[in-house]
C-alpha positions as a LaTeX table, in Angstrom:
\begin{tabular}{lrrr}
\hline
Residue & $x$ (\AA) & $y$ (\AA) & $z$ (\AA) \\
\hline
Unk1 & 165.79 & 24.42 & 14.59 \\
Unk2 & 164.68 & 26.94 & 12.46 \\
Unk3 & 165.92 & 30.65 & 12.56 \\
Unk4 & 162.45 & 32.26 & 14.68 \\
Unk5 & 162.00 & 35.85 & 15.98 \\
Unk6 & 159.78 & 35.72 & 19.85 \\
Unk7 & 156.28 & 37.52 & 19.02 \\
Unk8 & 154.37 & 37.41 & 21.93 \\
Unk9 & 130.57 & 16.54 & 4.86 \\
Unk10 & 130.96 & 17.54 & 1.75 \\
Unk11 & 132.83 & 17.00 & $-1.50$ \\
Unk12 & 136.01 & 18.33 & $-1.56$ \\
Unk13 & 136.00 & 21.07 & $-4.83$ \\
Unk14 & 138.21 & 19.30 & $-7.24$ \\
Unk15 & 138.03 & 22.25 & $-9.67$ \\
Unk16 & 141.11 & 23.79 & $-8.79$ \\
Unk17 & 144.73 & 21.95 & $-8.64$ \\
Unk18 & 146.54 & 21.23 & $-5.87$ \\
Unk19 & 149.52 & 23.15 & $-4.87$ \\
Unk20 & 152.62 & 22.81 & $-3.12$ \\
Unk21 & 154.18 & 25.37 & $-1.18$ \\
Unk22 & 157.10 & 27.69 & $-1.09$ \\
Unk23 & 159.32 & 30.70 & $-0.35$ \\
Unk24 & 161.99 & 32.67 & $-1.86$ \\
Unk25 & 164.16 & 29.96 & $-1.58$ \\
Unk26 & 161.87 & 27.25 & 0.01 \\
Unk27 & 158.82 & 27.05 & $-2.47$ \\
Unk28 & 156.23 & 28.42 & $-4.73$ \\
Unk29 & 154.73 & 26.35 & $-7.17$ \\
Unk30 & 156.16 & 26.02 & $-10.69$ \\
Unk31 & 154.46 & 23.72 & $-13.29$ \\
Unk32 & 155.93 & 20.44 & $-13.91$ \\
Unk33 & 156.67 & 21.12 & $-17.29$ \\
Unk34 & 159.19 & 24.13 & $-16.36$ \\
Unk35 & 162.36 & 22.09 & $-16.54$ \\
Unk36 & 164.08 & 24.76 & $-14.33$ \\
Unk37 & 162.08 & 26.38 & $-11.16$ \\
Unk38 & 162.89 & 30.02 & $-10.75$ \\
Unk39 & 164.46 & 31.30 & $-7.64$ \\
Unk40 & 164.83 & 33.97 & $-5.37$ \\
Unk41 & 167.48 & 35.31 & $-4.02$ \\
Unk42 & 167.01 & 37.07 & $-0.51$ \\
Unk43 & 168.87 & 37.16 & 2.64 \\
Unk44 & 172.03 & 35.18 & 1.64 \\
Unk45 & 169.17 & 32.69 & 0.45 \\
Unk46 & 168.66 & 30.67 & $-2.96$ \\
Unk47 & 165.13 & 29.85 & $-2.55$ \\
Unk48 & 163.59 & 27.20 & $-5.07$ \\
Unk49 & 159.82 & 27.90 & $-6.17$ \\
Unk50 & 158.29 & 24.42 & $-6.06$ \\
Unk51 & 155.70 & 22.44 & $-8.74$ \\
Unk52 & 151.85 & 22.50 & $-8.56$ \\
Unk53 & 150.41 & 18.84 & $-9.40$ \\
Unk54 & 146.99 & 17.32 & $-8.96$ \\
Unk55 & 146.30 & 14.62 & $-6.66$ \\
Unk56 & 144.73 & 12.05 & $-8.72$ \\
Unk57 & 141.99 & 11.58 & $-5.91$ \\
Unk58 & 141.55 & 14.60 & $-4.19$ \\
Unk59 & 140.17 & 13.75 & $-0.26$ \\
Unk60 & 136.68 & 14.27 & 0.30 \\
Unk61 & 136.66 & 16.80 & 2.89 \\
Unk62 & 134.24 & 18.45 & 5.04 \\
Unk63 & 134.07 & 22.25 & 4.46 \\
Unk64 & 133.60 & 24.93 & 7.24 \\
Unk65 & 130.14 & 25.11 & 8.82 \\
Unk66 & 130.36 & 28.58 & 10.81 \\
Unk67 & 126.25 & 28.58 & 10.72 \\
Unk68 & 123.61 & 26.29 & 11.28 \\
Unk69 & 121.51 & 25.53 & 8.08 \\
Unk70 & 119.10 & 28.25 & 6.98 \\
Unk71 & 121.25 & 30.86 & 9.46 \\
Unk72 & 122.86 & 33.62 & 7.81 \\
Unk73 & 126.93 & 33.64 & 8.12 \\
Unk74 & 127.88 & 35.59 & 10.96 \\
Unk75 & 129.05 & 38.96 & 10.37 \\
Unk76 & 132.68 & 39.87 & 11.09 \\
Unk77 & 134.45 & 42.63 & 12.70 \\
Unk78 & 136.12 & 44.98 & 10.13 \\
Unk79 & 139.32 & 44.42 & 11.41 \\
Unk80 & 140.98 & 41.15 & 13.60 \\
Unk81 & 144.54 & 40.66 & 14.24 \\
Unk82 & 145.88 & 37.24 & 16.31 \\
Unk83 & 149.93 & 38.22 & 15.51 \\
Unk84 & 149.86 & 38.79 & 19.39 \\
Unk85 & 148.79 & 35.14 & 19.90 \\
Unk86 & 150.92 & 33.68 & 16.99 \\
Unk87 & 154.15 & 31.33 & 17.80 \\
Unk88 & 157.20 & 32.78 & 16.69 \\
Unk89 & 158.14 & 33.48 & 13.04 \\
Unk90 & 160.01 & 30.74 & 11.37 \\
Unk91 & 162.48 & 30.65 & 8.42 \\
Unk92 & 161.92 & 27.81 & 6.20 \\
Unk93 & 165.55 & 28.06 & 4.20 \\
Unk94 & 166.44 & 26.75 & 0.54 \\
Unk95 & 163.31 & 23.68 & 0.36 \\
Unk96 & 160.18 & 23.04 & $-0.14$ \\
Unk97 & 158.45 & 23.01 & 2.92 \\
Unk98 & 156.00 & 26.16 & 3.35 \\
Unk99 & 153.02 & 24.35 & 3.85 \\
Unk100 & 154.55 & 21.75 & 6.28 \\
Unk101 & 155.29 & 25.34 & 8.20 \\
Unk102 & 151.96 & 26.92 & 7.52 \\
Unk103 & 150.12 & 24.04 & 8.99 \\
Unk104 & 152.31 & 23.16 & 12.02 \\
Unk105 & 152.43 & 26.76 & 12.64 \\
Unk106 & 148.21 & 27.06 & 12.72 \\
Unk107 & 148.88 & 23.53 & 15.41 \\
Unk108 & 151.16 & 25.21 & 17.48 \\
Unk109 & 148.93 & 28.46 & 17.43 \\
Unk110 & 146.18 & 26.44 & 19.00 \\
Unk111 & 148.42 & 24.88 & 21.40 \\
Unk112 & 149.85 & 28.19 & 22.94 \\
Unk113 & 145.94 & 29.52 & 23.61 \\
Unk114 & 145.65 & 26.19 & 25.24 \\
Unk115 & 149.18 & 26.73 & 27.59 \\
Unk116 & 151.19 & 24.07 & 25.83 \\
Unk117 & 154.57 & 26.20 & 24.27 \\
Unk118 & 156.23 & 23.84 & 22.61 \\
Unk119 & 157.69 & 24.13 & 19.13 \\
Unk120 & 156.64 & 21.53 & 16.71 \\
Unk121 & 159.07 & 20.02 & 13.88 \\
Unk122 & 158.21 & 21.39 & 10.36 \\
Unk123 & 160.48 & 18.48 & 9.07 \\
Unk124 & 159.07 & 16.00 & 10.27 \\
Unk125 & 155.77 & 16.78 & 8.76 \\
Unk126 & 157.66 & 17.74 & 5.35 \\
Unk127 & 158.98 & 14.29 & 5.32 \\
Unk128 & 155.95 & 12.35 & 6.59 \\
Unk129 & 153.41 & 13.97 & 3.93 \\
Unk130 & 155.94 & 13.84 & 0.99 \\
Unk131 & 156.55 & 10.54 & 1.16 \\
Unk132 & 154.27 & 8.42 & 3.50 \\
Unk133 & 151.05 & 10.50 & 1.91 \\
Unk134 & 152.04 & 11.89 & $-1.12$ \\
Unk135 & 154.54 & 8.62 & $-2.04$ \\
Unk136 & 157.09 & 10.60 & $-3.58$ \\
Unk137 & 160.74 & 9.47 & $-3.51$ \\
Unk138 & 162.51 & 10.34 & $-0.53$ \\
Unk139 & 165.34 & 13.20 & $-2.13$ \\
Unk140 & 162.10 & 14.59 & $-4.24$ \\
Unk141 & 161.93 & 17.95 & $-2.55$ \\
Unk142 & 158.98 & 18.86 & $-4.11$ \\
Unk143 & 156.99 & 20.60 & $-1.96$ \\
Unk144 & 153.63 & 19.00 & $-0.30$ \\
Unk145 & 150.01 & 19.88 & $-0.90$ \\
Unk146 & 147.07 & 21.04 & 1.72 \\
Unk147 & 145.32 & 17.94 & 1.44 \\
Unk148 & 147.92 & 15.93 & 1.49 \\
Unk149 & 149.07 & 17.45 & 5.22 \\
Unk150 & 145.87 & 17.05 & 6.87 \\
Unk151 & 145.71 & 13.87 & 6.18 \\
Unk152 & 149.38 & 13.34 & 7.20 \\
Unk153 & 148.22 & 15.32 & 11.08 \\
Unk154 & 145.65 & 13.14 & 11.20 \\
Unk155 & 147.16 & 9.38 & 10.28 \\
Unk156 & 150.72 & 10.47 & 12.19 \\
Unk157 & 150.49 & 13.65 & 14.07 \\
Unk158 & 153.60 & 15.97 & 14.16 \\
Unk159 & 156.57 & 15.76 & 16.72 \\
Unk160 & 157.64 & 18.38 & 18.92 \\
Unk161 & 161.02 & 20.27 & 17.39 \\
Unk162 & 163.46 & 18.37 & 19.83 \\
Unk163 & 162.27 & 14.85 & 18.35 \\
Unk164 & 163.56 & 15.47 & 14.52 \\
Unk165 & 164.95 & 19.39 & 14.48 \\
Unk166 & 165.09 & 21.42 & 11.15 \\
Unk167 & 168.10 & 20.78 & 9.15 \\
Unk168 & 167.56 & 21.38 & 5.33 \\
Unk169 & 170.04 & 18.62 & 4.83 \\
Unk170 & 168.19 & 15.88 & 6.36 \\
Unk171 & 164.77 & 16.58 & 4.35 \\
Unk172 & 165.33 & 13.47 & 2.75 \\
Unk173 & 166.39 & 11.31 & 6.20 \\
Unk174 & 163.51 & 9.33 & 7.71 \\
Unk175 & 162.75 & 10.22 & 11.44 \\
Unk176 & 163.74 & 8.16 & 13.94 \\
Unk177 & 161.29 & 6.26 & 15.84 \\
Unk178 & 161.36 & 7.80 & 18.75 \\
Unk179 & 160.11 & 11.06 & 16.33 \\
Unk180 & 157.05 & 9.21 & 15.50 \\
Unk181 & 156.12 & 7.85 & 18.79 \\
Unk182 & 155.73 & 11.51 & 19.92 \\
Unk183 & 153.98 & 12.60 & 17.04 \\
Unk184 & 151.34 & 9.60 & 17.74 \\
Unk185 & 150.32 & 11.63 & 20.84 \\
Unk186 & 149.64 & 15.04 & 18.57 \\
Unk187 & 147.05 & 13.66 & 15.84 \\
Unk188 & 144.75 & 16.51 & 14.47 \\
Unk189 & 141.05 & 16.14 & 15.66 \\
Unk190 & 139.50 & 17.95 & 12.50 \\
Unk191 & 140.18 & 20.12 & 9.99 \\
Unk192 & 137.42 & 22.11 & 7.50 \\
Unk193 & 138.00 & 23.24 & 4.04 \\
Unk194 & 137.41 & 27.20 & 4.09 \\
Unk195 & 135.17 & 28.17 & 1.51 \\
Unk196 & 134.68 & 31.60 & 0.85 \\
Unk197 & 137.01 & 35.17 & 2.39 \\
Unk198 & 134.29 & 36.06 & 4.41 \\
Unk199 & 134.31 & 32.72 & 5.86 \\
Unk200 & 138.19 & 33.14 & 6.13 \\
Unk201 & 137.53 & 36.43 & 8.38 \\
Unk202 & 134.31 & 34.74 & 10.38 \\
Unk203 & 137.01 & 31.73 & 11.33 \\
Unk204 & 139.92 & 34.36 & 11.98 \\
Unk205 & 137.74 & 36.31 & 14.01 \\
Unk206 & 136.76 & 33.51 & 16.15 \\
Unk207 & 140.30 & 32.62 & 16.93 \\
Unk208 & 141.60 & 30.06 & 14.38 \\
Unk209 & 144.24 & 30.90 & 11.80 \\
Unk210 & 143.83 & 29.58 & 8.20 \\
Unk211 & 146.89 & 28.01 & 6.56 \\
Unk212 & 146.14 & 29.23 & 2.80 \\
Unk213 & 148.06 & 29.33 & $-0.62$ \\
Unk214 & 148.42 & 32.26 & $-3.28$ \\
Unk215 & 150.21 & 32.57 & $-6.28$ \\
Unk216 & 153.50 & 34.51 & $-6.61$ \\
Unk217 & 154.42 & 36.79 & $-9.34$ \\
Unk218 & 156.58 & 36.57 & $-11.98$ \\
Unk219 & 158.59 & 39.30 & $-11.20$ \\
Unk220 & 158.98 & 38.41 & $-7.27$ \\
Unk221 & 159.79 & 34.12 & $-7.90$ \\
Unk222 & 162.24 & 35.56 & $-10.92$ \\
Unk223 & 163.90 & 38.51 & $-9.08$ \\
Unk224 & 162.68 & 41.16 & $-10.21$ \\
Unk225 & 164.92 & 43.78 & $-8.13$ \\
Unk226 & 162.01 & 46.46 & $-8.31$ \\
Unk227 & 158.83 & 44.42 & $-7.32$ \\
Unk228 & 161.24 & 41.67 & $-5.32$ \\
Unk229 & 162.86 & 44.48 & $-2.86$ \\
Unk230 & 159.28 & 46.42 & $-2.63$ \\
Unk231 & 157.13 & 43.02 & $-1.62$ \\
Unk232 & 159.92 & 42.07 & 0.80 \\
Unk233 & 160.16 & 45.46 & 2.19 \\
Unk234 & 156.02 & 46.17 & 2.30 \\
Unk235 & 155.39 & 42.71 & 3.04 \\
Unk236 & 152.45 & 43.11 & 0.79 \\
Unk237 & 152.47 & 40.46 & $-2.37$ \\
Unk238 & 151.07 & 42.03 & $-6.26$ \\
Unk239 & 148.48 & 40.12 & $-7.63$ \\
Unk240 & 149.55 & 38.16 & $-11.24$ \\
Unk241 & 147.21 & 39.00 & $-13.92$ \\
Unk242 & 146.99 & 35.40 & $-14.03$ \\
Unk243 & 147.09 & 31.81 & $-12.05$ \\
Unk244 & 150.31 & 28.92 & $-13.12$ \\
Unk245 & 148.35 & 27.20 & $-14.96$ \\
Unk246 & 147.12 & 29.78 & $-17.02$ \\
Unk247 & 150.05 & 31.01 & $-17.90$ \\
Unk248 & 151.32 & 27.66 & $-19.56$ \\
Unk249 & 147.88 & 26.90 & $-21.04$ \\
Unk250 & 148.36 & 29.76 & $-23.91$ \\
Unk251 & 150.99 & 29.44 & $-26.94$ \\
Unk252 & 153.23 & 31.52 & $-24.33$ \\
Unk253 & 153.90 & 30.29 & $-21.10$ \\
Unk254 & 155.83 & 33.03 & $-20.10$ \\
Unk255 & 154.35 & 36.30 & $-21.47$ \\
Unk256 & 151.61 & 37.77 & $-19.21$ \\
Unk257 & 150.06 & 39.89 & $-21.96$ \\
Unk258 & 150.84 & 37.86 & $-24.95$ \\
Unk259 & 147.94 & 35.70 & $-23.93$ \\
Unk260 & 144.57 & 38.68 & $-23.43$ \\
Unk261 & 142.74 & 35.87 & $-21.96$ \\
Unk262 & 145.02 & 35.21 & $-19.51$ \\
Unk263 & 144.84 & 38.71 & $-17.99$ \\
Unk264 & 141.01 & 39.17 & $-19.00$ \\
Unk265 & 140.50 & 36.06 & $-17.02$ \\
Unk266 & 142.26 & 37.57 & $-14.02$ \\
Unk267 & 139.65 & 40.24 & $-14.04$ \\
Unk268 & 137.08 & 38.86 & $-13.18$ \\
Unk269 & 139.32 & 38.15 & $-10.02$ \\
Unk270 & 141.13 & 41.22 & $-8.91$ \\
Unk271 & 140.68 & 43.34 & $-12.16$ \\
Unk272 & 138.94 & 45.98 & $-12.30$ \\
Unk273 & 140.22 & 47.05 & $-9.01$ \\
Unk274 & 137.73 & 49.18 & $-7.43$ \\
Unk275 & 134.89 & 46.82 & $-8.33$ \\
Unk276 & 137.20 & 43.86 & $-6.56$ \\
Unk277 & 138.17 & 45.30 & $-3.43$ \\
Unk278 & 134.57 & 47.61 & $-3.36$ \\
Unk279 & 132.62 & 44.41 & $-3.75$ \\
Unk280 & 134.76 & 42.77 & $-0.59$ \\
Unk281 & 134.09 & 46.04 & 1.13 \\
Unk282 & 137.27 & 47.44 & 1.06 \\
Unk283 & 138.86 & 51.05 & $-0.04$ \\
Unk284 & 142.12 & 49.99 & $-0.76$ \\
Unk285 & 141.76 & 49.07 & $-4.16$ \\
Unk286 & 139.60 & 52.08 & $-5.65$ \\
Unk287 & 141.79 & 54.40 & $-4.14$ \\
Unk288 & 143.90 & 53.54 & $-6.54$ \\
Unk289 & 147.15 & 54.27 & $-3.55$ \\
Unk290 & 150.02 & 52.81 & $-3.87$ \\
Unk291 & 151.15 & 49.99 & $-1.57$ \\
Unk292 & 153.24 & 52.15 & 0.49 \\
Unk293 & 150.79 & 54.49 & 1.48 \\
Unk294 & 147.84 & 51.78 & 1.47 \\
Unk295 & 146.98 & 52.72 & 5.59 \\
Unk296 & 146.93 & 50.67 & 8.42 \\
Unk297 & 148.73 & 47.94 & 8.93 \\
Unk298 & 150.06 & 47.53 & 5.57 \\
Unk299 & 151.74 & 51.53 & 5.92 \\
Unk300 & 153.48 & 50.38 & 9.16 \\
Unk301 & 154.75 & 46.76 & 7.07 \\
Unk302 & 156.68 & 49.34 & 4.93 \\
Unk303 & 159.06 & 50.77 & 7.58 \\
Unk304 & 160.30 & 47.58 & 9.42 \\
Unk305 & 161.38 & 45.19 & 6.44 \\
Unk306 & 164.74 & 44.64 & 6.13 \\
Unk307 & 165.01 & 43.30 & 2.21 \\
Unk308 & 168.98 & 42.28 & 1.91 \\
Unk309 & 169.10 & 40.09 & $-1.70$ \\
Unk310 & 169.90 & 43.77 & $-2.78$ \\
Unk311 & 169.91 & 47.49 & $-2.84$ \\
Unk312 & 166.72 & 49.53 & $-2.63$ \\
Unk313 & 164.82 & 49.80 & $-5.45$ \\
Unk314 & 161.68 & 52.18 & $-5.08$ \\
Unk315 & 160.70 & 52.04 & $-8.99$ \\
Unk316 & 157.89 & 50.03 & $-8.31$ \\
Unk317 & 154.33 & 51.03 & $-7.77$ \\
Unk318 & 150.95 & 49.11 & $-7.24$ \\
Unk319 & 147.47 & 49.46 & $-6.03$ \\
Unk320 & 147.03 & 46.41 & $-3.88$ \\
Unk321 & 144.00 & 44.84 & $-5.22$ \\
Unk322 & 145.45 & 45.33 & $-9.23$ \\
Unk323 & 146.99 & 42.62 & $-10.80$ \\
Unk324 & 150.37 & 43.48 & $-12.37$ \\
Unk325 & 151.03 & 42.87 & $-15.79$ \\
Unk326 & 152.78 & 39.33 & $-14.81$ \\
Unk327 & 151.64 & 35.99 & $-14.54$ \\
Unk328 & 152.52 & 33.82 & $-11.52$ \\
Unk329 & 155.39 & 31.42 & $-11.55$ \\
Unk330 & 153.81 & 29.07 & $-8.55$ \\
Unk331 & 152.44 & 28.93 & $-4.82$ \\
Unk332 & 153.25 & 29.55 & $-2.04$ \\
Unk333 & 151.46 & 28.24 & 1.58 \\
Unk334 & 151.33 & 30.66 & 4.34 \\
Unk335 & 148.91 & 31.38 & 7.32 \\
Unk336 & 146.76 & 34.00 & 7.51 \\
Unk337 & 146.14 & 35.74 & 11.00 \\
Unk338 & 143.94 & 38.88 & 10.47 \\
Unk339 & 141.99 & 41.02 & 7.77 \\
Unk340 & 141.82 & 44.79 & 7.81 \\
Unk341 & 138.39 & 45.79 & 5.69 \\
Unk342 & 139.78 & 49.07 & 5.39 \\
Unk343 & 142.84 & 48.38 & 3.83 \\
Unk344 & 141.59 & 45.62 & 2.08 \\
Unk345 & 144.35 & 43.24 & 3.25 \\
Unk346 & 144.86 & 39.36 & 4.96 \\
Unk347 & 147.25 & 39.47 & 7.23 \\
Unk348 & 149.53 & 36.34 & 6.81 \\
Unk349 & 153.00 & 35.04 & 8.71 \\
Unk350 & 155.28 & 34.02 & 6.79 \\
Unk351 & 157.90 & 31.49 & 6.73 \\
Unk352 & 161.03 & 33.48 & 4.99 \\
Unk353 & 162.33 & 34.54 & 8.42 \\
Unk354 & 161.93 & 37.94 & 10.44 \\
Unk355 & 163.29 & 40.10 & 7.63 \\
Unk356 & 160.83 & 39.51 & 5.60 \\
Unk357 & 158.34 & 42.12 & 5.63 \\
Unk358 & 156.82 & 43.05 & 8.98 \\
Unk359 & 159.32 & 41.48 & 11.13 \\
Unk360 & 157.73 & 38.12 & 9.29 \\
Unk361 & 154.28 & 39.32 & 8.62 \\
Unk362 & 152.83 & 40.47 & 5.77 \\
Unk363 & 149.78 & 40.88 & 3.44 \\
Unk364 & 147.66 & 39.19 & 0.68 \\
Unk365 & 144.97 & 41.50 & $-1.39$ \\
Unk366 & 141.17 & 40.98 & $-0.49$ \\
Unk367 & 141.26 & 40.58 & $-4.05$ \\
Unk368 & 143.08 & 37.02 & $-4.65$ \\
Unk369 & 139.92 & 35.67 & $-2.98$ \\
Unk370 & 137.70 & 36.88 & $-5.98$ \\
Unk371 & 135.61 & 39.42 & $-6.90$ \\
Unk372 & 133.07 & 39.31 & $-3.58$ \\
Unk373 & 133.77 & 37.98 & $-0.20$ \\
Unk374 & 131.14 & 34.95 & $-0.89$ \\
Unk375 & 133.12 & 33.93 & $-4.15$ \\
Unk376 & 133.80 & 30.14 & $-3.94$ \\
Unk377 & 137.36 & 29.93 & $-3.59$ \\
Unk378 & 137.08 & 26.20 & $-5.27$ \\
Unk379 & 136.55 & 28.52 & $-8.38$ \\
Unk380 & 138.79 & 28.48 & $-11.36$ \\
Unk381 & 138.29 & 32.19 & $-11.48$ \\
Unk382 & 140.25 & 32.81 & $-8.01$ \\
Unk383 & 143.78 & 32.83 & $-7.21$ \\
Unk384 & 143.87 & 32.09 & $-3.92$ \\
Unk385 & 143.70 & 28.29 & $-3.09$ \\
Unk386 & 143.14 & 25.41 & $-0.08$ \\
Unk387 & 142.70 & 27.44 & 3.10 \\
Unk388 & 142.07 & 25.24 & 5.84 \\
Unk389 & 141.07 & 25.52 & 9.47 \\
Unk390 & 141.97 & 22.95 & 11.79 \\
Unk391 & 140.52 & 21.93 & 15.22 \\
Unk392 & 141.18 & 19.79 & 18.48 \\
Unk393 & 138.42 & 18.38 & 20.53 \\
Unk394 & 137.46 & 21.01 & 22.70 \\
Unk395 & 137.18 & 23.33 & 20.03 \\
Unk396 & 134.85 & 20.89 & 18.14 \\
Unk397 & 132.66 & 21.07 & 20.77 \\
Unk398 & 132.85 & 25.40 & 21.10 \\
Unk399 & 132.49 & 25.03 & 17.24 \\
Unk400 & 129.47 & 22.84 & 17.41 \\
Unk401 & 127.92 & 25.69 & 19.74 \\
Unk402 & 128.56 & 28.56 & 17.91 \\
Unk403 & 126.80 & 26.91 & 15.43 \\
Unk404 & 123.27 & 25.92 & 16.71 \\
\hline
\end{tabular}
């Protein structure tokens, strides 16, 4: 089982790629073109960044209908936090399998408000979606995408931990039978495409967590001792000045300024930092603070972390909603629990174990969602990609409510 810490119809956009998952030693996205993914090297842990790749017919999907046509979007607190409610915080280990634990993690979420504790195998839906979905050979760790897991919940379900427990060795080991017999009793109802961050903080604030992906850094997937110990220590992840895919597009796939377009294009995203995190109706990112002293939540993330791929190293500096001068290497799937409009912050748990960060937790800047909380997310011009909500039948009918 993995290592946990107790805390109590529309298109689909196919504008954007699809992306697998990761962790500092379980999987970020690196093009398929790098012949070697980076790593990371944290806690005693080599952790692979894994590929992005396009599905060659994306799902149609329905996306996230918090309103009734013609009715505004409802607005949402300033701040929401559901750690309290969250299952415990996992540790996904050397593979691929961060969105297999982002997803089964927002499952489990709704099945401890509904009573039901029982731990869910992570495995089991790594395996399922890689290769009864996705069709990839069976000793391909290469991560799984968002659309590619929903439909996996919904054709199979997921088993409960017990049925097919998490052993990185046996990623490539079908499940036994009696693995997918239980998981034929735990099929997902529904599941919405989230469209914008304020529709992100209208679906948190209602009590649903959103699975979601992000690019990392350069400098964190490479390990960078500076930026590596500060976002494991913080919790809080830079922004690259651009996405994967930009970054290979220019004559230099690996310089983040060589390419000006690749960081001008990232400001129309993050740049420009007070216009980002001003237009999302934040603070953090004028301010110009540094993450350490960003407030909130994110000022309490920087006490607890227990970063141990290394000494110490307080060299680096950033103002959450800036890009750094470093393009991402890859993705990385985690779910996001809460917002904080003052700090300007998603609040995420992670799947890198309980040192990571805030005893698990930590944050993404209001300004990988774009430049306004209303920015399609589906656009080329944002970072963030594929959050998801996901539903069982009684909350389709609450949801159906809320609606009218």
């Amino acid at each position: 089982m993995p290592s946990q810490v107790n805390h109590e119809k529309e298109p689909a956009h196919a504008s954007k790629s699809e992306v697998h998952g990761g962790h500092p030693g379980s999987g970020t996205s690196v093009l398929a073109e790098v012949a070697a993914p980076p790593v990371i090297q944290a806690n005693g842990v080599t952790r692979k960044l894994a590929k992005t790749a396009q599905r060659p017919k994306p799902l149609a999907r329905p996306e996230l209908k918090i309103a009734a046509a013609g009715k505004a979007l409802p607005v949402p607190p300033p701040a929401v936090s559901l750690r309290a409610k969250c299952p415990p915080v996992l540790d996904q280990d050397p593979i691929e399998s961060c969105a297999a634990f982002a997803f089964t993690s927002a499952l489990r979420f709704l099945h401890l408000r509904d009573g039901l504790d029982e731990p869910l195998s992570p495995l089991f839906c790594y395996y399922t979606t890689r290769v009864l979905t996705e069709g990839e050979q069976t000793n391909d760790d290469s991560g799984c995408k968002a659309d590619a897991v929903v439909e996996t919940l919904e054709q199979y379900g997921t088993c409960v931990e017990s049925a097919w427990p998490y052993d990185t060795s046996k990623f490539a080991i079908t499940p036994p039978t009696t693995a997918f017999d239980d998981a034929a009793t735990r099929k997902l109802t529904k599941a919405y495409r989230v469209t914008t961050l304020r529709a992100m903080k209208v679906s948190i604030a209602d009590g649903y967590p959103v699975p979601v992906a992000f690019p990392v850094a350069q400098s964190v997937g490479c390990g960078d001792d500076a930026v590596l110990s500060h976002t494991w220590r913080t919790g809080i992840f830079p922004i690259p000045s651009c996405a994967p895919d930009d970054a290979t597009a220019g004559a230099s796939g690996t310089s983040a300024g060589s390419s000006g377009a690749s960081a001008g294009s990232a400001g129309t995203v993050a740049g420009s930092a007070g216009g980002a995190a001003g237009a999302s109706g934040t603070s953090a990112g004028s301010s110009g603070a540094s993450a350490s002293s960003a407030g909130g939540s994110a000022s309490s993330a920087g006490v607890r972390g227990g970063y141990a791929g290394g000494p110490v190293n307080d060299s680096f500096r950033y103002a959450p909603q800036t890009p750094i001068p470093d393009p991402a290497v890859g993705y990385h799937f985690v779910l996001a629990i809460g917002y904080d409009d003052t700090t300007g912050l998603v609040e995420i748990e992670n799947s890198w174990g309980d040192t990571f960060g805030d005893q698990g937790y930590g944050y993404l800047p209001y300004a990988l969602f774009g430049p306004t909380q209303d920015t399609l997310i589906a656009d080329k011009s944002v970072l963030a990609e594929d959050p998801w909500t996901l539903r069982h039948q009684a909350d389709e009918m609450h949801h159906a409510a809320a609606a009218k």
